[in-house]
Amino acid sequence: MMEWMRRNRFVLSGNLHGGTVVASYPFDDSKSHKSSGIYSKSADDEVFKYLAKAYASNHPIMKTGTPNCPGEEKETFKDGITNGAQWYDVEGGMQDYNYLWANCFEVTFELSCCKYPPASQLEQEWLNNRESLLTFIEKVHIGIKGFVRDSVTGAALENATIAVAGIAHNITTGQFGDYYRLLVPGTYNITASATGYLPVTTEIIEVKEENATVLDFSLHPAVTVLTSRPTKEAPITISNSLDNTAITTAVNRTTSARQVIQPDDFRHHHFPDMGIFLRKFATEYPNITRLYSVGKSVEQRELYAMEISDNPGIHEAGEPEFKYIANMHGNEVVGRELLLNLIEYLCKNYGTNPEVTDLIQKTRIHIMPSMNPDGYEKSIEGDVSGVFGRNNSNNYDLNRNFPDQFVQIAEPLQPETIAVMNWLKTYPFVLSANLHGGSLVVNYPYDDNRLGIATYSISPDDAVFQQLALAYAKENVEMFQGHPCDNLYPDEYFPHGITNGANWYNVPGGMQDWNYLNTNCFEVTIELGCVKYPKAEELPKYWEKNRQSLLQFIKQVHQGVRGFVLDATDGRGILNATIDIASVDHYVSTYKAGDYWRLLAPGTYKITASARGYNSETKMVKVEENNAAQVNFTLSRKGPKVEEGSTLHVNM
């Protein structure tokens, strides 16, 4: 069923049950999981009540609200409808899954007191439900509908987001840029956004009772390139091993033994200084850098990102993409300065230092020194554990602002959050770290849980996340010891300097979980020190303690398996093919050239590649340390067949 829902963009659904007579709508369970009596309200509660009443009001028994089922004669439902959890708590229900993980609104209909009535009663059941069934189908046409297109080319924008102001639930567009958003009659402000495009908001859209209001959007490209670099895709070249000979040759042998050049710009860079710094290195090292912006902050500061690659501006098929983000909390500044140090270090040592050259030639690296430049400008040097400048200019914590799997985030998505989400959908990132301050530890997903308490919240890739976290922590001696801030938190201890996020403390709306659940990217959060805004003279020691950790973590992008999924007919790469690991309930998908990267801990795995319209293929692979196994798939196209739910017509 989940696969069926994933393949087809359903808008509305009814799930037919028996045992009483009522229409039950989301949510089916609550945080407390109390057996009954808890109204678990969804963001679209008014829509669901409208849909439920549409069915119930046309059913002669349901609309009375008194099913009179044997043994439950006193059970009543106002207007013949009920919130699922208020009736009784159902964990893992299908209607909630439809709403939370697809574009589909589903209501559960209990059709009769008798679950398996005699055949003689079926005609009466049809008469009772006929008008309700037809009316419910008609409701797929309420609300708004339309297309989202590129304003320059007119091309359809698939997976664009449609957001309704005041309703914390979004839907996405289909293959042709089409969308359908169910809404009750009223007036709304609607925003369309897409990866790499500026969002557009249309205000005061009137939704009427009958046909859906048509609302089309044209979005303008958003990513601003600040240095002139190519942005095309590199041609596909498949090989079973990276060309280490070429990498070695690229290093000037006469200078490879030269001492590594360390950064020398150790100071706090306010926004104008940071811009000058980034432009300086983009200008001085044009062959390996590209400076761009992913959007703007509330106060219209650029959200700078520096790409470092041997072919900047180009995704080289088969080469993984990596990112570092810092300064999400404006007063946590160590990560911001470390990433500027890292940019300087990589640029100055490329071509002379084998380790740096190897990284840049094998990896497309993106570095965002500051996600919250507005908060930074309000922060105060010397702040140890304060919160002044932590939030953005609208006073929202950006690390509580991402859509969450367990709770509805009520706060509006912030410009910085939207920009980063779009950024993550623009590039095929494989691995990421989010640099913070206030402790000394690497924490990994999940960051929260259904209960909202501090307890271990395990992800399907827990072993991989522990491996990634350790890769950073073990290179930082103080972090690895696990006793971070004796003066501030004397009882705090993290074995080997790592922790599960939710086991430390519960963080709904965190960025690292959103990365993992909504993209191919694995992200951890790194706390770099107990002092959030240290004095400038302390910065060199932070670089010395973290330099090797920063480099070692980038190298982890080359663990697990990698390869291509190709069409057997023409050899072309298959976009959005799915890569599944038999023992791990988390998949990744292929990029434009059919290339994929799947981080895994050492072991033996059964891996399956599948794509719509193709026969799937399964292979066994052994994953070893310090190397990514190359596993390519060639999928054959499926012949004509009868899809599920269709009718086969045979001419006699």
XYZ file of C-alpha atoms in Angstrom:
652
model
C 0.000 0.000 0.000
C 2.781 2.418 0.855
C 4.404 1.740 -2.509
C 1.047 2.237 -4.254
C 0.604 5.578 -2.515
C 4.155 6.568 -3.413
C 3.660 5.771 -7.101
C 0.295 7.519 -7.458
C -0.398 11.061 -6.342
C -3.716 10.510 -4.604
C -5.555 13.578 -3.335
C -8.479 12.060 -1.434
C -9.191 8.601 -0.070
C -11.769 6.673 1.910
C -10.912 3.591 3.964
C -14.017 1.411 4.421
C -14.453 -0.571 7.641
C -17.230 -2.186 9.631
C -18.264 -2.643 13.244
C -20.266 0.545 13.762
C -21.585 3.441 11.657
C -19.449 6.589 11.763
C -16.885 8.620 9.790
C -13.556 8.839 11.651
C -10.891 11.406 10.705
C -7.240 12.121 11.700
C -5.418 11.976 13.897
C -5.970 8.402 15.005
C -3.598 8.587 17.958
C -2.192 11.168 20.366
C 1.127 11.803 22.077
C -0.149 10.360 25.352
C -1.709 7.310 23.651
C -4.512 7.426 26.187
C -7.023 4.767 25.156
C -9.784 7.293 24.379
C -11.076 10.788 25.005
C -8.120 12.760 23.608
C -8.989 14.919 20.597
C -5.877 14.694 18.403
C -6.220 17.642 16.074
C -4.477 17.722 12.698
C -3.447 20.921 10.957
C -6.371 20.354 8.549
C -8.987 19.584 11.166
C -11.624 21.752 9.461
C -11.060 20.045 6.113
C -11.323 16.591 7.644
C -14.544 17.444 9.487
C -15.958 18.813 6.226
C -15.038 15.628 4.359
C -16.381 13.358 7.078
C -19.680 15.250 7.198
C -19.983 15.067 3.406
C -20.189 11.294 3.698
C -22.135 11.066 6.957
C -24.816 13.596 6.016
C -25.863 11.467 3.035
C -26.040 8.192 4.965
C -29.472 7.581 6.542
C -28.069 5.935 9.687
C -24.674 7.612 10.023
C -26.100 11.138 9.961
C -28.223 10.421 13.052
C -25.113 9.833 15.143
C -26.725 6.842 16.860
C -25.603 3.566 15.251
C -27.425 1.446 17.885
C -24.982 -1.407 17.452
C -25.638 -4.428 19.698
C -23.777 -3.998 22.963
C -22.990 -0.342 22.158
C -26.492 1.114 22.185
C -25.393 4.183 24.160
C -22.568 5.091 21.777
C -23.260 8.324 19.899
C -21.330 10.472 17.450
C -22.329 14.098 16.864
C -23.274 14.510 13.174
C -22.101 10.941 12.580
C -18.403 11.845 12.690
C -15.564 11.570 15.212
C -11.924 12.377 15.653
C -10.115 9.049 15.583
C -8.100 9.394 18.788
C -11.053 10.855 20.674
C -12.985 7.693 19.878
C -10.112 5.337 20.649
C -6.354 5.539 20.158
C -5.036 3.700 17.078
C -1.261 3.778 16.679
C 0.079 3.104 13.164
C -3.177 3.789 11.335
C -3.349 4.130 7.552
C -5.292 7.395 7.391
C -2.660 9.246 9.414
C 0.096 7.819 7.205
C -1.711 9.108 4.087
C -1.908 12.606 5.527
C 1.608 12.820 6.984
C 3.627 11.085 4.277
C 1.693 11.618 1.057
C -0.430 14.388 -0.452
C -3.552 12.397 0.357
C -6.362 13.185 2.798
C -7.997 9.967 4.022
C -11.085 9.373 6.164
C -12.128 6.046 7.675
C -15.773 5.023 7.242
C -17.408 2.430 9.477
C -20.331 1.228 7.340
C -22.429 -1.135 9.435
C -22.677 -2.700 12.858
C -22.284 -6.149 11.343
C -18.799 -6.748 9.986
C -19.809 -9.668 7.726
C -23.548 -9.301 7.057
C -25.626 -11.893 5.215
C -25.665 -11.520 1.435
C -29.325 -10.612 1.629
C -28.403 -7.316 3.354
C -25.887 -6.146 0.752
C -28.462 -4.416 -1.433
C -29.610 -2.336 1.529
C -26.000 -1.462 2.355
C -25.583 -0.238 -1.217
C -28.686 1.914 -0.930
C -27.453 3.318 2.409
C -24.023 4.242 1.026
C -24.535 5.027 -2.666
C -25.094 8.767 -2.330
C -22.386 9.075 0.319
C -19.823 7.330 -1.885
C -20.558 9.580 -4.857
C -20.613 12.762 -2.769
C -17.279 11.897 -1.187
C -15.655 11.384 -4.596
C -16.916 14.814 -5.658
C -15.035 16.410 -2.760
C -11.716 15.769 -4.508
C -12.600 18.915 -6.482
C -12.769 21.358 -3.546
C -10.047 23.817 -2.541
C -7.411 25.028 -4.980
C -5.592 23.496 -7.915
C -3.133 24.568 -10.565
C 0.390 24.309 -11.938
C 3.806 25.508 -10.800
C 6.195 26.374 -13.633
C 9.614 27.894 -14.243
C 9.053 31.555 -15.158
C 11.935 31.527 -17.630
C 11.480 28.248 -19.490
C 7.867 27.425 -18.673
C 8.980 23.964 -17.564
C 6.894 22.125 -14.995
C 8.354 22.115 -11.476
C 7.929 18.716 -9.859
C 7.951 18.462 -6.042
C 7.351 22.178 -5.558
C 5.771 22.922 -2.189
C 2.321 24.463 -1.765
C 1.885 26.075 1.648
C -1.249 27.649 3.110
C -0.702 30.421 5.649
C -1.991 29.371 9.059
C -2.086 25.651 8.218
C 1.064 23.731 9.144
C 0.729 21.105 6.436
C 2.132 21.339 2.925
C 1.561 19.357 -0.247
C 3.795 18.993 -3.307
C 3.368 19.149 -7.062
C 3.343 16.192 -9.419
C 5.395 15.322 -12.479
C 3.746 18.030 -14.577
C 3.908 20.696 -11.881
C 0.265 20.040 -11.060
C -1.165 20.232 -7.546
C -4.466 19.844 -5.733
C -4.912 21.248 -2.244
C -8.159 20.457 -0.408
C -9.550 23.410 1.561
C -12.876 24.385 3.063
C -14.577 27.547 1.770
C -12.778 30.685 2.905
C -10.012 33.141 2.033
C -6.372 32.058 2.039
C -2.809 33.189 1.362
C -0.984 30.550 -0.695
C 2.774 30.201 -1.189
C 4.532 28.092 -3.814
C 8.229 27.311 -3.373
C 10.657 24.985 -5.106
C 14.249 23.965 -4.895
C 16.411 26.660 -6.440
C 13.545 29.144 -6.936
C 12.236 32.229 -5.177
C 8.943 31.513 -3.404
C 5.803 33.307 -4.577
C 2.834 34.152 -2.351
C -0.632 34.962 -3.676
C -2.886 36.577 -1.104
C -6.625 36.656 -0.537
C -7.522 33.636 -2.642
C -11.219 32.866 -2.296
C -12.218 29.212 -2.091
C -15.873 28.473 -2.746
C -18.110 25.525 -1.975
C -18.111 23.811 -5.340
C -15.298 23.685 -7.902
C -11.674 24.228 -6.917
C -10.197 27.688 -7.444
C -7.508 27.616 -10.148
C -4.225 29.170 -9.008
C -1.074 28.844 -11.141
C 2.423 29.939 -10.099
C 5.516 31.009 -12.064
C 8.698 30.840 -9.986
C 11.968 32.633 -10.705
C 15.343 30.904 -10.167
C 16.663 31.706 -6.671
C 20.269 30.633 -6.350
C 22.504 33.605 -7.007
C 25.953 32.735 -8.349
C 28.411 35.320 -7.072
C 31.387 34.110 -9.095
C 31.234 33.223 -12.753
C 31.484 29.443 -13.000
C 29.853 26.815 -15.232
C 26.830 25.025 -13.777
C 26.258 22.250 -16.287
C 26.446 18.549 -15.545
C 29.678 16.740 -16.301
C 29.556 13.844 -18.798
C 29.089 10.359 -17.373
C 32.178 8.245 -16.933
C 31.795 4.994 -15.016
C 34.786 3.281 -13.474
C 35.150 0.719 -10.726
C 37.800 2.677 -8.865
C 38.807 6.271 -8.416
C 41.783 7.252 -10.519
C 44.313 7.586 -7.724
C 47.110 7.805 -10.299
C 45.620 10.997 -11.672
C 45.201 12.353 -8.165
C 48.819 11.644 -7.316
C 50.022 13.135 -10.578
C 48.059 16.316 -9.903
C 50.169 16.995 -6.849
C 53.300 18.834 -7.784
C 55.963 16.292 -6.864
C 58.598 18.934 -6.356
C 56.547 20.652 -3.671
C 54.511 17.784 -2.152
C 56.857 17.579 0.791
C 56.386 21.261 1.518
C 55.042 22.056 4.949
C 51.254 22.345 5.125
C 50.082 25.955 5.018
C 47.936 26.788 8.034
C 45.298 29.549 8.105
C 46.459 32.892 9.438
C 43.193 34.864 9.537
C 42.093 34.177 13.137
C 39.545 36.814 14.086
C 35.801 37.230 14.322
C 34.364 38.034 10.905
C 31.250 40.172 10.979
C 29.077 39.986 7.877
C 30.944 42.571 5.736
C 34.273 40.998 6.720
C 33.003 37.524 5.919
C 31.856 38.685 2.483
C 35.269 40.197 1.765
C 36.990 37.009 2.939
C 34.859 34.756 0.737
C 35.190 36.940 -2.350
C 38.936 37.114 -1.829
C 39.354 33.343 -1.953
C 36.837 32.949 -4.783
C 38.879 35.448 -6.792
C 42.319 34.086 -5.906
C 41.413 30.420 -6.477
C 38.937 30.486 -9.392
C 39.887 26.997 -10.603
C 38.637 25.289 -7.440
C 36.029 27.666 -5.968
C 32.584 29.046 -6.698
C 30.918 31.507 -4.342
C 27.124 31.556 -4.421
C 24.142 32.412 -2.238
C 21.273 30.066 -1.434
C 18.949 32.885 -0.391
C 18.651 35.739 2.078
C 18.027 36.141 5.787
C 15.144 38.076 7.314
C 17.292 41.225 7.202
C 18.286 40.488 3.576
C 21.823 39.281 4.254
C 23.115 36.725 1.762
C 23.329 33.112 2.916
C 26.734 32.505 1.373
C 28.004 29.105 0.322
C 31.458 28.358 -1.041
C 31.892 25.400 -3.355
C 35.352 23.823 -3.429
C 35.923 21.290 -6.199
C 38.329 20.549 -9.036
C 35.407 21.328 -11.385
C 33.435 24.033 -9.564
C 29.921 24.607 -10.813
C 29.646 21.081 -12.206
C 28.190 17.926 -10.720
C 30.575 15.218 -11.873
C 28.603 12.000 -12.304
C 29.670 9.515 -9.658
C 31.281 12.113 -7.370
C 29.561 12.619 -3.992
C 28.609 16.039 -2.660
C 29.318 17.121 0.917
C 28.332 20.149 2.992
C 29.206 21.905 6.226
C 26.788 24.401 7.813
C 27.616 26.605 10.798
C 26.242 29.464 12.889
C 22.632 28.245 12.778
C 22.391 29.759 16.245
C 23.773 33.267 15.830
C 25.682 33.369 19.124
C 27.418 30.014 18.518
C 30.294 31.327 16.449
C 33.167 28.812 16.599
C 31.841 26.813 13.642
C 31.549 29.971 11.541
C 35.238 30.783 12.041
C 36.355 27.158 11.651
C 34.675 26.934 8.256
C 36.386 30.119 7.107
C 39.656 28.572 8.330
C 38.805 25.401 6.413
C 38.175 27.324 3.187
C 41.560 29.022 3.542
C 43.283 25.720 4.374
C 41.801 23.824 1.425
C 42.517 26.583 -1.079
C 46.099 27.195 -0.004
C 47.056 23.509 0.137
C 45.411 22.233 -3.044
C 47.968 20.917 -5.494
C 50.756 20.701 -2.905
C 49.293 18.601 -0.097
C 48.174 15.070 -1.101
C 45.417 14.815 1.512
C 43.790 18.100 0.524
C 44.222 17.484 -3.200
C 42.729 14.016 -2.866
C 39.674 15.380 -1.059
C 39.016 18.150 -3.562
C 39.460 15.922 -6.611
C 37.189 13.184 -5.240
C 34.524 15.315 -3.559
C 32.345 18.324 -4.355
C 32.451 20.289 -1.088
C 29.964 23.032 -0.146
C 30.578 25.244 2.896
C 28.019 27.611 4.466
C 29.781 29.569 7.228
C 26.614 31.222 8.545
C 22.986 30.159 8.317
C 21.941 32.908 10.741
C 23.943 36.049 9.891
C 21.314 38.312 11.482
C 21.573 36.599 14.856
C 25.361 36.745 14.686
C 25.347 40.531 14.345
C 23.349 40.793 17.595
C 25.618 38.425 19.531
C 28.286 39.526 21.996
C 31.897 38.369 22.119
C 32.647 36.585 25.387
C 29.179 35.003 25.705
C 29.632 31.643 27.441
C 26.162 30.114 27.669
C 23.689 32.880 26.852
C 20.945 33.078 24.240
C 21.242 36.674 23.002
C 21.513 36.433 19.219
C 20.670 32.726 19.185
C 17.444 33.122 17.197
C 16.900 34.776 13.830
C 15.528 38.303 13.440
C 11.960 37.060 13.754
C 12.996 35.512 17.093
C 12.639 31.902 15.954
C 15.080 29.127 16.774
C 16.081 27.805 13.352
C 16.901 24.386 14.802
C 13.297 24.009 15.950
C 11.840 25.251 12.653
C 12.085 22.296 10.260
C 9.079 20.022 9.574
C 9.185 17.140 12.044
C 8.163 13.493 11.814
C 6.623 13.324 15.284
C 5.018 16.724 15.936
C 3.462 19.528 13.927
C 5.750 22.574 14.036
C 3.373 25.477 14.595
C 5.864 28.272 13.942
C 5.990 29.565 10.344
C 8.920 28.419 8.248
C 11.580 31.113 8.312
C 13.357 32.498 5.219
C 16.613 30.896 6.343
C 14.903 27.537 6.850
C 13.203 27.652 3.455
C 16.449 28.639 1.745
C 18.338 25.731 3.281
C 15.546 23.263 2.495
C 15.615 24.402 -1.131
C 19.407 24.151 -1.138
C 19.212 20.573 0.091
C 16.822 19.720 -2.731
C 19.047 21.382 -5.341
C 22.203 19.344 -4.792
C 22.589 15.581 -4.226
C 24.222 15.921 -0.821
C 25.351 12.655 0.743
C 26.840 13.764 4.055
C 26.676 16.890 6.194
C 27.572 18.312 9.581
C 25.873 21.174 11.399
C 28.339 23.037 13.639
C 27.089 24.382 16.986
C 28.531 25.445 20.339
C 27.741 25.157 24.031
C 29.065 21.663 24.657
C 31.661 19.296 23.193
C 30.024 16.285 21.555
C 28.750 14.899 18.243
C 25.049 14.102 18.316
C 23.230 12.071 15.697
C 19.585 11.306 14.728
C 16.980 11.076 15.812
C 16.729 14.334 17.715
C 13.246 13.697 19.103
C 10.600 11.015 19.620
C 6.856 10.563 19.884
C 6.898 10.875 23.674
C 8.680 14.212 23.694
C 11.095 13.090 26.415
C 14.831 12.475 26.670
C 15.275 8.872 25.571
C 17.196 7.089 22.829
C 15.415 7.581 19.496
C 16.940 5.106 17.086
C 16.991 5.674 13.328
C 17.190 2.823 10.792
C 20.819 3.850 10.158
C 21.894 4.050 13.787
C 25.091 2.061 13.142
C 26.079 4.390 10.300
C 25.412 7.500 12.364
C 27.495 6.191 15.251
C 30.330 5.474 12.818
C 30.103 9.002 11.384
C 29.987 10.635 14.807
C 33.005 8.649 16.005
C 34.964 9.593 12.886
C 34.826 13.214 14.027
C 35.053 12.736 17.795
C 38.060 10.414 17.879
C 40.228 13.016 16.097
C 39.433 15.568 18.821
C 41.166 14.305 21.972
C 39.167 16.404 24.409
C 35.848 15.534 22.760
C 36.641 11.815 22.673
C 37.184 11.747 26.460
C 33.481 12.469 26.895
C 33.583 14.965 29.789
C 32.906 18.228 27.969
C 32.135 21.096 30.323
C 33.056 20.309 33.928
C 32.430 23.865 35.099
C 29.000 24.147 33.500
C 27.710 20.568 33.496
C 29.852 18.481 35.902
C 27.629 15.395 35.653
C 27.466 15.295 31.861
C 29.263 12.376 30.208
C 29.211 11.213 26.582
C 31.030 7.896 25.968
C 33.614 8.465 23.213
C 32.259 11.979 22.713
C 29.067 11.032 20.880
C 25.369 10.806 21.759
C 21.996 10.099 20.243
C 20.271 13.474 19.969
C 17.025 12.614 21.745
C 18.893 10.655 24.418
C 20.635 13.918 25.334
C 17.558 16.141 25.127
C 14.467 16.243 22.934
C 14.647 18.624 19.932
C 11.568 18.726 17.663
C 11.995 20.516 14.340
C 15.731 19.875 14.076
C 17.659 20.183 10.826
C 19.607 16.914 11.029
C 16.475 14.766 11.160
C 14.929 16.683 8.246
C 18.059 16.009 6.170
C 17.821 12.284 6.802
C 14.072 11.919 6.328
C 13.590 14.180 3.300
C 16.784 13.931 1.262
C 19.590 11.453 0.595
C 21.785 13.313 3.080
C 23.019 12.012 6.442
C 23.695 14.854 8.899
C 25.125 15.012 12.412
C 25.321 17.977 14.775
C 28.715 18.856 16.225
C 29.048 20.895 19.422
C 32.503 22.475 19.227
C 33.103 23.858 22.702
C 31.627 24.964 25.995
C 31.966 28.688 25.238
C 29.543 29.870 22.574
C 31.340 33.113 21.594
C 34.968 32.880 22.743
C 37.425 35.746 22.580
C 39.227 36.081 19.240
C 42.581 35.125 20.759
C 41.139 31.680 21.565
C 40.303 30.854 17.926
C 43.667 29.307 16.898
C 43.317 26.545 19.484
C 39.860 25.637 18.168
C 41.340 25.213 14.697
C 44.175 23.074 16.007
C 41.769 20.806 17.933
C 39.284 20.414 15.080
C 41.345 20.579 11.880
C 41.878 16.844 11.500
C 38.313 16.080 12.605
C 36.926 18.373 9.900
C 39.016 16.652 7.225
C 38.335 13.149 8.508
C 34.601 13.753 8.521
C 34.593 14.839 4.868
C 36.329 11.563 4.001
C 33.371 9.613 5.422
C 31.363 10.544 2.318
C 33.359 7.814 0.555
C 32.110 4.966 2.791
C 29.453 2.379 1.925
C 28.354 1.746 -1.660
C 28.174 3.902 -4.766
C 27.393 3.351 -8.410
C 24.977 3.937 -11.256
C 21.529 2.693 -12.215
C 21.285 2.544 -16.008
C 18.622 1.754 -18.592
C 19.442 -1.570 -20.295
C 18.022 -0.310 -23.589
C 20.019 2.873 -24.142
C 22.549 2.947 -21.298
C 21.235 6.236 -19.952
C 21.159 6.933 -16.243
C 17.787 6.536 -14.534
C 16.792 9.504 -12.366
C 15.004 8.829 -9.041
C 15.615 5.096 -9.065
C 15.373 3.711 -5.535
C 18.263 2.019 -3.729
C 17.029 -0.240 -0.927
C 19.063 -2.144 1.659
C 17.251 -5.300 2.762
C 17.988 -4.926 6.471
C 17.619 -1.133 6.702
C 14.263 0.652 6.447
C 15.608 3.726 4.663
C 16.192 4.219 0.964
C 18.106 6.699 -1.161
C 17.429 7.669 -4.765
C 19.576 8.280 -7.819
C 20.567 11.652 -9.251
C 20.328 12.852 -12.864
C 22.980 10.538 -14.301
C 21.611 7.554 -12.406
C 24.433 7.940 -9.880
C 23.886 7.142 -6.219
C 25.756 7.005 -2.927
C 24.614 4.978 0.067
C 26.510 5.324 3.354
C 26.821 2.007 5.200
C 28.815 0.532 8.066
C 31.132 -2.394 7.219
C 29.229 -5.628 6.568
C 27.486 -7.676 3.893
C 24.252 -6.340 2.430
C 21.544 -7.223 -0.060
C 20.932 -4.139 -2.173
C 18.074 -3.638 -4.639
C 17.689 -1.009 -7.348
C 14.187 -0.316 -8.634
C 12.514 2.314 -10.779
C 9.026 2.881 -12.066
C 8.531 1.061 -15.354
C 11.583 -1.168 -14.859
C 12.269 -4.615 -13.464
C 14.193 -4.374 -10.208
C 17.630 -5.912 -9.710
C 19.193 -7.224 -6.488
C 22.864 -7.810 -5.673
C 24.931 -8.823 -2.659
C 27.762 -6.506 -1.660
C 30.472 -6.560 0.973
C 31.232 -3.153 2.462
C 34.687 -2.643 3.932
C 36.214 0.182 5.934
C 37.711 3.257 4.280
C 36.318 2.512 0.844
C 33.039 2.688 -1.052
C 32.150 -0.475 -2.950
C 31.106 0.171 -6.555
C 27.802 -1.531 -7.417
C 26.212 -0.711 -10.771
C 22.744 -1.802 -11.883
C 21.306 -2.173 -15.371
C 17.507 -2.319 -15.338
C 15.367 -3.695 -18.137
C 12.096 -2.046 -18.974
C 8.872 -3.795 -18.065
C 6.647 -5.075 -20.843
C 2.936 -4.241 -21.077
C 1.116 -5.451 -17.998
C -2.097 -4.877 -16.097
C -1.546 -2.375 -13.317
C -3.141 -2.983 -9.944
C -6.729 -1.879 -9.917
C -7.112 -1.768 -13.712
C -9.377 -3.863 -15.908
C -8.059 -6.133 -18.637
C -10.221 -5.988 -21.778
C -10.080 -9.053 -24.006
C -11.576 -9.059 -27.520
C -13.175 -12.422 -28.282
